Coordinates of C-alpha atoms and ligand atoms in Angstrom, one line a residue:
X2 CA 125.8 125.4 131.8
X3 CA 123.2 123.4 133.7
X4 CA 120.8 126.3 133.3
X5 CA 121.3 126.2 129.6
X6 CA 120.9 122.5 129.3
X7 CA 117.7 122.6 131.4
X8 CA 116.3 125.4 129.2
X9 CA 116.9 123.3 126.1
X10 CA 115.2 120.3 127.7
X11 CA 112.1 122.5 128.1
X12 CA 112.2 123.7 124.6
X13 CA 112.6 120.1 123.3
X14 CA 109.7 118.9 125.4
X15 CA 107.1 118.7 122.5
X16 CA 109.1 115.7 121.2
X17 CA 107.6 113.7 124.1
X18 CA 103.8 114.3 124.3
X19 CA 102.4 113.5 127.7
X20 CA 99.7 110.8 128.1
X21 CA 96.8 113.2 127.6
X22 CA 98.4 114.6 124.5
X23 CA 99.1 111.1 123.1
X24 CA 95.5 110.2 123.7
X25 CA 94.2 113.3 122.0
X26 CA 96.4 112.7 119.0
X27 CA 95.4 109.0 118.7
X28 CA 91.8 109.8 119.1
X29 CA 91.9 112.3 116.2
X30 CA 93.8 109.9 114.0
X31 CA 91.6 107.0 114.9
X32 CA 88.5 109.0 114.1
X33 CA 89.9 110.0 110.8
X34 CA 91.0 106.5 109.8
X35 CA 87.7 105.0 110.9
X36 CA 85.8 107.5 108.8
X37 CA 88.1 106.8 105.9
X38 CA 87.5 103.1 106.0
X39 CA 83.8 103.4 106.7
X40 CA 83.4 105.7 103.7
X41 CA 85.3 103.5 101.3
X42 CA 82.2 101.9 99.7
X43 CA 81.2 105.3 98.5
X44 CA 84.5 107.1 98.0
X45 CA 86.2 107.3 94.6
X46 CA 88.8 105.0 93.2
X47 CA 90.3 107.9 91.4
X48 CA 90.2 111.6 92.2
X49 CA 90.7 113.8 89.2
X50 CA 91.8 116.9 91.1
X51 CA 93.0 119.9 89.3
X52 CA 94.9 121.2 92.4
X53 CA 96.9 118.0 92.9
X54 CA 97.6 118.8 96.5
X55 CA 99.4 122.0 95.7
X56 CA 97.9 123.8 98.7
X57 CA 100.3 121.7 100.9
X58 CA 102.9 124.3 100.1
X59 CA 100.9 126.8 102.2
X60 CA 102.0 124.9 105.2
X61 CA 105.6 126.0 105.4
X62 CA 108.0 124.0 107.5
X63 CA 109.3 126.4 110.2
X64 CA 109.1 127.0 113.9
X65 CA 105.3 127.2 114.0
X66 CA 103.2 124.2 115.2
X67 CA 100.0 123.2 113.6
X68 CA 97.1 121.4 115.2
X69 CA 96.3 117.8 114.3
X70 CA 92.8 118.8 113.4
X71 CA 94.1 121.3 110.8
X72 CA 96.7 118.9 109.5
X73 CA 94.1 116.1 109.0
X74 CA 91.8 118.4 107.2
X75 CA 94.6 119.4 104.8
X76 CA 95.7 115.8 104.5
X77 CA 92.3 114.7 103.5
X78 CA 91.9 117.3 100.8
X79 CA 95.5 117.3 99.4
X80 CA 96.5 113.7 99.8
X81 CA 93.6 111.3 100.3
X82 CA 91.4 113.1 97.8
X83 CA 93.8 113.3 94.9
X84 CA 94.9 110.7 92.4
X85 CA 94.5 107.0 92.9
X86 CA 92.8 105.5 95.9
X87 CA 94.6 102.2 96.4
X88 CA 92.5 101.4 99.5
X89 CA 89.4 101.3 97.3
X90 CA 87.9 97.9 96.2
X91 CA 87.1 99.6 92.9
X92 CA 90.8 100.1 92.2
X93 CA 91.2 97.6 89.3
X94 CA 94.2 99.2 87.6
X95 CA 98.0 98.4 87.4
X96 CA 98.5 95.9 90.2
X97 CA 96.2 96.9 93.1
X98 CA 97.7 97.2 96.5
X99 CA 96.2 96.5 99.8
X100 CA 96.4 98.1 103.2
X101 CA 94.9 95.7 105.7
X102 CA 94.3 97.3 109.0
X103 CA 96.3 94.8 111.0
X104 CA 99.5 96.0 109.3
X105 CA 98.8 99.6 110.2
X106 CA 98.6 98.5 113.8
X107 CA 101.8 96.6 113.4
X108 CA 103.6 99.7 111.9
X109 CA 102.4 101.7 114.9
X110 CA 103.8 99.1 117.3
X111 CA 107.1 98.9 115.4
X112 CA 107.5 102.6 115.3
X113 CA 106.8 103.1 119.0
X114 CA 109.3 100.4 120.2
X115 CA 111.7 101.3 117.4
X116 CA 113.4 97.9 117.6
X117 CA 116.7 97.8 115.7
X118 CA 115.8 95.1 113.2
X119 CA 119.0 95.3 111.1
X120 CA 121.2 93.2 113.4
X121 CA 120.4 90.1 115.4
X122 CA 122.6 91.4 118.2
X123 CA 120.6 94.6 118.4
X124 CA 117.2 92.9 118.6
X125 CA 117.2 89.1 118.5
X126 CA 113.4 89.0 118.8
X127 CA 112.7 91.4 116.0
X128 CA 115.2 89.6 113.7
X129 CA 113.8 86.2 114.6
X130 CA 110.3 87.4 113.9
X131 CA 111.3 88.7 110.5
X132 CA 113.3 85.6 109.7
X133 CA 110.2 83.5 110.6
X134 CA 108.3 85.4 107.9
X135 CA 111.1 84.9 105.4
X136 CA 111.3 81.1 106.1
X137 CA 107.5 80.9 105.7
X138 CA 107.8 82.5 102.3
X139 CA 110.6 80.1 101.4
X140 CA 108.4 77.2 102.3
X141 CA 105.7 78.6 100.0
X142 CA 108.3 78.5 97.2
X143 CA 109.4 75.1 98.2
X144 CA 113.0 76.0 98.9
X145 CA 114.9 73.6 101.1
X146 CA 116.9 74.4 104.3
X147 CA 119.5 76.5 102.6
X148 CA 116.8 78.9 101.3
X149 CA 116.6 82.3 102.8
X150 CA 116.0 85.9 101.9
X151 CA 115.5 89.5 102.8
X152 CA 112.5 91.8 103.3
X153 CA 112.8 94.8 101.1
X154 CA 110.8 97.9 100.5
X155 CA 109.3 96.4 97.3
X156 CA 109.7 94.3 94.2
X157 CA 112.1 96.6 92.3
X158 CA 114.7 96.4 95.1
X159 CA 114.1 92.7 95.4
X160 CA 114.8 92.2 91.7
X161 CA 117.9 94.4 92.0
X162 CA 119.1 92.2 94.9
X163 CA 118.7 89.1 92.9
X164 CA 120.5 90.5 89.9
X165 CA 123.4 91.7 92.0
X166 CA 123.8 88.2 93.5
X167 CA 123.5 86.5 90.2
X168 CA 126.3 88.8 88.9
X169 CA 128.5 88.0 91.8
X170 CA 127.9 84.2 92.0
X171 CA 128.4 83.9 88.3
X172 CA 131.6 86.0 88.6
X173 CA 130.7 88.7 86.1
X174 CA 133.4 91.3 86.4
X175 CA 133.4 94.7 84.6
X176 CA 135.9 93.4 82.1
X177 CA 133.5 90.6 80.9
X178 CA 130.2 92.4 81.1
X179 CA 130.0 92.8 77.3
X180 CA 130.3 89.1 76.6
X181 CA 127.8 88.1 79.3
X182 CA 124.3 87.3 78.3
X183 CA 120.9 87.8 80.0
X184 CA 117.7 86.2 78.7
X185 CA 114.2 87.6 79.3
X186 CA 111.0 88.4 77.4
X187 CA 109.4 91.7 76.3
X188 CA 106.8 91.2 79.1
X189 CA 109.4 91.3 81.9
X190 CA 108.7 94.2 84.3
X191 CA 110.7 97.3 83.4
X192 CA 112.4 97.3 86.9
X193 CA 114.4 94.2 85.8
X194 CA 116.0 96.3 83.1
X195 CA 116.5 99.1 85.5
X196 CA 118.1 96.7 87.9
X197 CA 120.5 95.5 85.2
X198 CA 121.5 99.1 84.6
X199 CA 122.0 99.8 88.3
X200 CA 124.0 96.6 88.7
X201 CA 126.4 97.6 86.0
X202 CA 125.1 95.1 83.5
X203 CA 123.6 97.5 81.0
X204 CA 126.4 96.7 78.5
X205 CA 125.7 92.9 78.8
X206 CA 124.0 91.2 75.9
X207 CA 120.3 91.3 76.7
X208 CA 118.2 88.8 74.6
X209 CA 114.5 89.2 74.3
X210 CA 113.1 85.8 73.8
X211 CA 109.8 85.6 71.8
X212 CA 106.6 84.5 73.5
X213 CA 103.8 82.1 72.7
X214 CA 100.2 83.3 72.1
X215 CA 99.6 83.5 75.9
X216 CA 102.6 85.7 76.4
X217 CA 104.9 83.1 77.9
X218 CA 108.6 82.6 77.1
X219 CA 109.2 80.2 74.2
X220 CA 111.6 77.8 75.8
X221 CA 112.6 76.3 72.5
X222 CA 113.8 79.7 71.4
X223 CA 115.5 80.3 74.7
X224 CA 117.6 77.2 74.2
X225 CA 118.5 77.9 70.6
X226 CA 119.5 81.4 71.6
X227 CA 121.7 80.2 74.4
X228 CA 123.4 77.7 72.1
X229 CA 124.0 80.3 69.5
X230 CA 125.6 82.6 72.1
X231 CA 127.9 79.9 73.4
X232 CA 128.9 79.1 69.9
X233 CA 129.7 82.8 69.4
X234 CA 132.0 82.7 72.4
X235 CA 129.7 84.6 74.8
X236 CA 128.8 83.7 78.3
X237 CA 125.1 83.1 79.1
X238 CA 124.7 83.6 82.9
X239 CA 121.1 84.7 83.7
X240 CA 117.6 84.0 82.7
X241 CA 114.7 86.1 84.2
X242 CA 111.2 84.6 84.1
X243 CA 108.0 86.1 85.3
X244 CA 105.4 84.3 87.4
X245 CA 102.6 86.7 86.8
X246 CA 103.5 89.4 84.3
X247 CA 102.1 92.9 85.0
X248 CA 100.4 93.3 81.6
X249 CA 98.4 90.0 81.5
X250 CA 99.4 87.9 84.5
X251 CA 101.0 85.2 82.6
X252 CA 103.4 82.7 84.0
X253 CA 106.4 81.6 82.0
X254 CA 107.0 77.8 81.8
X255 CA 109.1 77.7 84.9
X256 CA 109.9 74.0 85.0
X257 CA 111.2 73.9 81.4
X258 CA 113.2 77.1 82.0
X259 CA 114.7 75.4 85.1
X260 CA 115.8 72.4 83.0
X261 CA 117.5 74.8 80.6
X262 CA 119.1 76.9 83.3
X263 CA 120.5 73.6 84.8
X264 CA 122.0 72.4 81.6
X265 CA 123.7 75.7 80.7
X266 CA 124.5 76.7 84.2
X267 CA 122.5 79.9 84.2
X268 CA 121.2 81.8 87.3
X269 CA 117.4 81.4 87.2
X270 CA 115.6 84.3 88.7
X271 CA 111.8 84.5 88.8
X272 CA 110.0 87.8 89.2
X273 CA 106.8 86.7 91.1
X274 CA 106.3 90.2 92.6
X275 CA 102.7 90.1 91.6
X276 CA 102.0 86.4 91.2
X277 CA 103.9 84.9 94.1
X278 CA 101.2 85.2 96.7
X279 CA 99.0 82.9 94.6
X280 CA 101.2 80.0 95.6
X281 CA 99.1 80.1 98.8
X282 CA 96.1 79.3 96.7
X283 CA 98.0 76.7 94.7
X284 CA 99.5 75.0 97.7
X285 CA 98.4 72.2 100.0
X286 CA 95.6 70.1 98.5
X287 CA 95.0 70.8 94.9
X288 CA 91.7 72.6 94.5
X289 CA 89.6 73.1 91.5
X290 CA 91.7 76.2 90.5
X291 CA 94.4 74.0 89.0
X292 CA 97.1 76.5 89.8
X293 CA 99.7 74.1 91.1
X294 CA 100.8 73.0 87.6
X295 CA 101.3 76.6 86.5
X296 CA 103.9 77.2 89.3
X297 CA 105.7 73.9 88.9
X298 CA 109.4 74.5 88.8
X299 CA 109.5 77.6 90.9
X300 CA 111.3 75.6 93.7
X301 CA 114.1 74.9 91.2
X302 CA 114.9 78.6 90.7
X303 CA 117.9 80.4 92.3
X304 CA 115.9 83.4 93.4
X305 CA 112.4 84.7 93.5
X306 CA 110.9 88.1 94.1
X307 CA 107.5 88.3 95.9
X308 CA 105.7 91.5 96.9
X309 CA 103.6 91.1 100.0
X310 CA 102.3 94.6 99.4
X311 CA 100.5 93.2 96.4
X312 CA 99.2 89.7 96.8
X313 CA 99.2 89.6 100.6
X314 CA 97.3 92.9 100.7
X315 CA 99.8 94.7 102.9
X316 CA 100.2 98.5 102.8
X317 CA 103.0 99.6 100.4
X318 CA 106.5 99.1 101.6
X319 CA 107.1 95.3 101.7
X320 CA 108.7 93.2 99.1
X321 CA 110.9 90.1 99.5
X322 CA 113.9 88.5 97.8
X323 CA 114.2 84.8 98.4
X324 CA 117.2 82.8 97.4
X325 CA 117.7 79.0 97.1
X326 CA 121.1 79.4 98.9
X327 CA 121.6 82.0 101.5
X328 CA 125.3 82.2 100.7
X329 CA 124.5 84.1 97.4
X330 CA 123.0 87.1 99.4
X331 CA 126.0 87.0 101.8
X332 CA 128.4 87.1 98.9
X333 CA 127.0 90.4 97.6
X334 CA 126.0 92.1 100.9
X335 CA 128.0 91.0 103.9
X336 CA 130.8 93.3 105.1
X337 CA 132.7 93.4 108.3
X338 CA 133.3 96.7 110.1
X339 CA 135.3 97.4 113.2
X340 CA 132.5 99.3 114.9
X341 CA 130.2 96.3 114.4
X342 CA 132.7 93.8 116.0
X343 CA 130.3 93.1 118.9
X344 CA 127.6 91.8 116.5
X345 CA 129.2 88.8 114.8
X346 CA 128.6 85.1 115.3
X347 CA 124.9 85.2 116.1
X348 CA 122.4 82.4 116.1
X349 CA 120.3 83.9 113.3
X350 CA 121.3 85.7 110.1
X351 CA 121.0 89.4 110.3
X352 CA 119.3 91.4 107.6
X353 CA 122.2 93.8 107.3
X354 CA 124.4 90.9 106.0
X355 CA 121.8 90.1 103.3
X356 CA 121.0 93.5 102.0
X357 CA 122.5 96.9 101.3
X358 CA 120.6 98.3 104.3
X359 CA 122.0 98.6 107.8
X360 CA 119.5 100.6 109.8
X361 CA 116.0 99.6 108.6
X362 CA 112.4 99.8 109.3
X363 CA 111.2 96.8 111.4
X364 CA 109.0 96.0 108.4
X365 CA 108.5 92.3 109.0
X366 CA 106.0 93.0 111.8
X367 CA 103.4 94.3 109.4
X368 CA 103.4 90.9 107.8
X369 CA 103.9 88.7 110.8
X370 CA 101.2 90.3 113.0
X371 CA 98.3 89.8 110.5
X372 CA 99.5 86.3 109.7
X373 CA 99.3 85.5 113.4
X374 CA 96.2 87.5 114.2
X375 CA 93.9 86.0 111.5
X376 CA 95.9 83.0 110.2
X377 CA 96.6 82.1 106.6
X378 CA 93.1 80.9 105.7
X379 CA 91.5 84.3 105.0
X380 CA 94.5 85.2 102.7
X381 CA 94.1 82.0 100.8
X382 CA 90.4 82.4 100.4
X383 CA 90.8 86.0 99.2
X384 CA 93.4 85.0 96.6
X385 CA 91.1 82.2 95.3
X386 CA 88.3 84.6 95.2
X387 CA 90.3 87.0 93.0
X388 CA 91.1 84.3 90.5
X389 CA 87.4 83.3 90.3
X390 CA 86.4 86.9 90.0
X391 CA 88.8 87.3 87.1
X392 CA 87.4 84.2 85.3
X393 CA 83.9 85.4 86.0
X394 CA 84.7 88.9 84.5
X395 CA 86.4 87.3 81.5
X396 CA 83.2 85.5 80.6
X397 CA 80.8 88.4 81.4
X398 CA 82.7 91.1 79.6
X399 CA 82.5 89.0 76.4
X400 CA 78.7 88.7 77.0
X401 CA 78.5 92.5 76.8
X402 CA 80.3 92.6 73.5
X403 CA 84.0 92.9 74.4
X404 CA 86.9 91.1 72.7
X405 CA 89.3 89.5 75.2
X406 CA 93.0 88.6 75.3
X407 CA 94.2 85.2 76.5
X408 CA 92.4 83.3 79.2
X409 CA 93.7 84.7 82.5
X410 CA 96.3 82.5 84.3
X411 CA 96.0 84.7 87.4
X412 CA 93.9 87.8 88.2
X413 CA 94.7 90.1 85.2
X414 CA 92.7 90.1 82.0
X415 CA 92.8 92.3 78.9
X416 CA 89.8 93.3 76.8
X417 CA 88.7 95.9 74.3
X418 CA 85.5 96.9 72.6
X419 CA 85.6 96.8 68.8
X420 CA 82.9 99.2 67.5
X421 CA 81.3 98.5 64.1
X422 CA 84.0 100.7 62.5
X423 CA 87.0 98.7 63.5
X424 CA 89.5 101.5 62.7
X425 CA 88.5 103.5 65.7
X426 CA 88.9 100.8 68.2
X427 CA 91.9 102.4 69.9
X428 CA 90.2 105.8 70.2
X429 CA 87.0 104.1 71.4
X430 CA 88.8 102.2 74.2
X431 CA 90.8 105.2 75.1
X432 CA 87.6 107.1 75.5
X433 CA 86.2 104.3 77.7
X434 CA 89.3 104.6 80.0
X435 CA 89.1 108.4 80.0
X436 CA 85.4 108.4 80.9
X437 CA 86.0 106.0 83.7
X438 CA 88.8 108.2 85.1
X439 CA 86.8 111.4 84.9
X440 CA 83.9 109.8 86.8
X441 CA 86.3 108.2 89.3
X442 CA 84.0 105.4 90.7
X443 CA 86.3 102.8 89.2
X444 CA 90.0 102.9 88.2
X445 CA 91.4 100.8 85.5
X446 CA 94.6 101.1 83.4
X447 CA 95.4 100.2 79.8
X448 CA 98.2 98.7 77.9
X449 CA 99.5 98.3 74.4
X450 CA 100.6 94.8 73.4
X451 CA 102.0 94.2 70.0
X452 CA 100.5 97.5 68.8
X453 CA 97.0 96.7 70.1
X454 CA 95.4 98.9 72.7
X455 CA 93.8 96.9 75.5
X456 CA 92.0 97.9 78.7
X457 CA 93.2 95.9 81.7
X458 CA 91.5 94.6 84.8
X459 CA 93.7 93.6 87.6
X460 CA 91.7 92.2 90.5
X461 CA 93.9 92.1 93.7
X462 CA 92.4 94.3 96.3
X463 CA 91.1 92.4 99.3
X464 CA 88.1 94.8 99.1
X465 CA 87.1 93.7 95.5
X466 CA 84.2 91.3 95.6
X467 CA 81.5 90.1 93.3
X468 CA 79.4 93.3 93.9
X469 CA 82.3 95.5 92.6
X470 CA 82.8 93.4 89.5
X471 CA 79.1 93.3 88.7
X472 CA 78.9 97.1 89.2
X473 CA 81.9 97.6 87.0
X474 CA 80.4 95.5 84.2
X475 CA 77.2 97.5 84.4
X476 CA 79.3 100.7 84.3
X477 CA 81.2 99.5 81.2
X478 CA 78.1 98.6 79.4
X479 CA 76.6 102.1 80.1
X480 CA 79.8 103.8 78.8
X481 CA 79.9 101.7 75.7
X482 CA 76.2 102.5 75.0
X483 CA 76.7 106.3 75.3
X484 CA 79.9 106.3 73.3
X485 CA 78.2 104.3 70.5
X486 CA 75.3 106.7 70.5
X487 CA 77.7 109.6 70.3
X488 CA 79.5 108.0 67.4
X489 CA 76.2 107.3 65.7
X490 CA 75.1 111.0 66.0
X491 CA 78.4 112.2 64.7
X492 CA 78.1 109.9 61.7
X493 CA 74.6 111.2 61.1
X494 CA 75.7 114.8 61.2
X495 CA 78.5 114.1 58.8
X496 CA 76.1 112.4 56.4
X497 CA 74.0 115.6 56.5
X498 CA 76.9 117.9 55.6
Ligands
PLP528 C1 104.9 95.5 90.8 C2 105.9 94.6 90.1 C3 107.3 94.9 90.2 C4 107.8 96.1 90.9 O1 107.6 96.0 92.3 P1 107.5 97.3 93.2 O2 107.1 96.7 94.5 O3 106.5 98.2 92.6 O4 108.9 97.9 93.3 C5 108.1 94.0 89.6 N1 107.7 93.0 88.9 C6 106.4 92.7 88.7 C7 106.0 91.5 87.9 C8 105.5 93.5 89.3 O5 104.2 93.3 89.2

């Protein structure tokens, strides 16, 4: 038997590379990532590949081993050079992500040590570290001592956590789902609706409250709707506001909604997945951005979603749910199990009591390390820069003939070009977006609001600066000019027929 065990140990040896092998692997990956970052100013924001990485299937998963050189080559072609490039400062679509280098280092550290960050008992240091990040986020919101939260994989899961706790704290049982009422607007992120469905609340009454001309919830209509529902014998229990909608970056009137939620005893959830980080630019001494007033009332909410993998420029995989009162997360998520009996009664809350997860990635390190390494000032400056860049773009894009949507509250703006023949506006703007995508230097996305097609710009990459915005404006101008010429020639030809 010993012989057999020793033979198996030999066969399993590749699981533990020796120091020279580790160095060789790291050297290769370091060379690759350095090249990747150095090339970013010239690489595309969007790769319109026809192969879409399909060649990856040639690498079957079996008992062979493949060299790191070969794998990196395949990776570059099939993964990094297809689709969107979120690391590019010219990614101006959807809500851009980040990918600061410090977080990559932190993920490496976390993976090598593999601390068990689900339970305080298992890794008091790791849990304390994550809890420090959570408390810092709570202080940004303005939550008092009872405030706490959980680091999730992203905003969708954070919204789901909030809705599950709202359901439990407000005692919505399956037998009264149909008479329970939720209030939101048409601009709420679709993952909120998804969360309602997953949380068993799809049969609840879901009221879509109309918005003002800046796409913010009309609080007068919220209140009359609640009153009508109460009169009809229904039970209003949840209002979901957005602090930074995905479409246009608008912030609902949080303070007024808080007033109403208080009067009618509603759970008040704020989806600030995108907008939440801007609290850092709004905090401390009021600067000339005048953002503080926009966020007023956020501290009165019951729960807030923030996505550090958006506004704090982290690589994908970090969201946060924050609650005014930690007991609400406990109510939904904490369970006792015999095999965990050694882990109870610890000095700090454990993530596993506040989330559906038990074993989890030590994800807090990727936020904590950069905050410690470079401090909060560069984040704050970058966020202020994004807002100014958006205001700058909003002015300049009008100067080159574009129509614009409402003045941007954060770092998203919508705009469209109305050619002389108004009827073709949608086709024309679609053509602009298609042209941009084919070329790939910039990536933008579009949206349709109240039947009008708009091009969006969302400025949130830490690599987007004045140079990128000026280049984009020049690019837009060029496309418009050539499309107009094309239209003109077409019209001329038609006239000749
Ligand atoms: C991005 C976003 C979400 C979804 O978050 P994920 O991290 O993508 O799951 C939810 N709400 C808003 C407002 C968002 O911008």
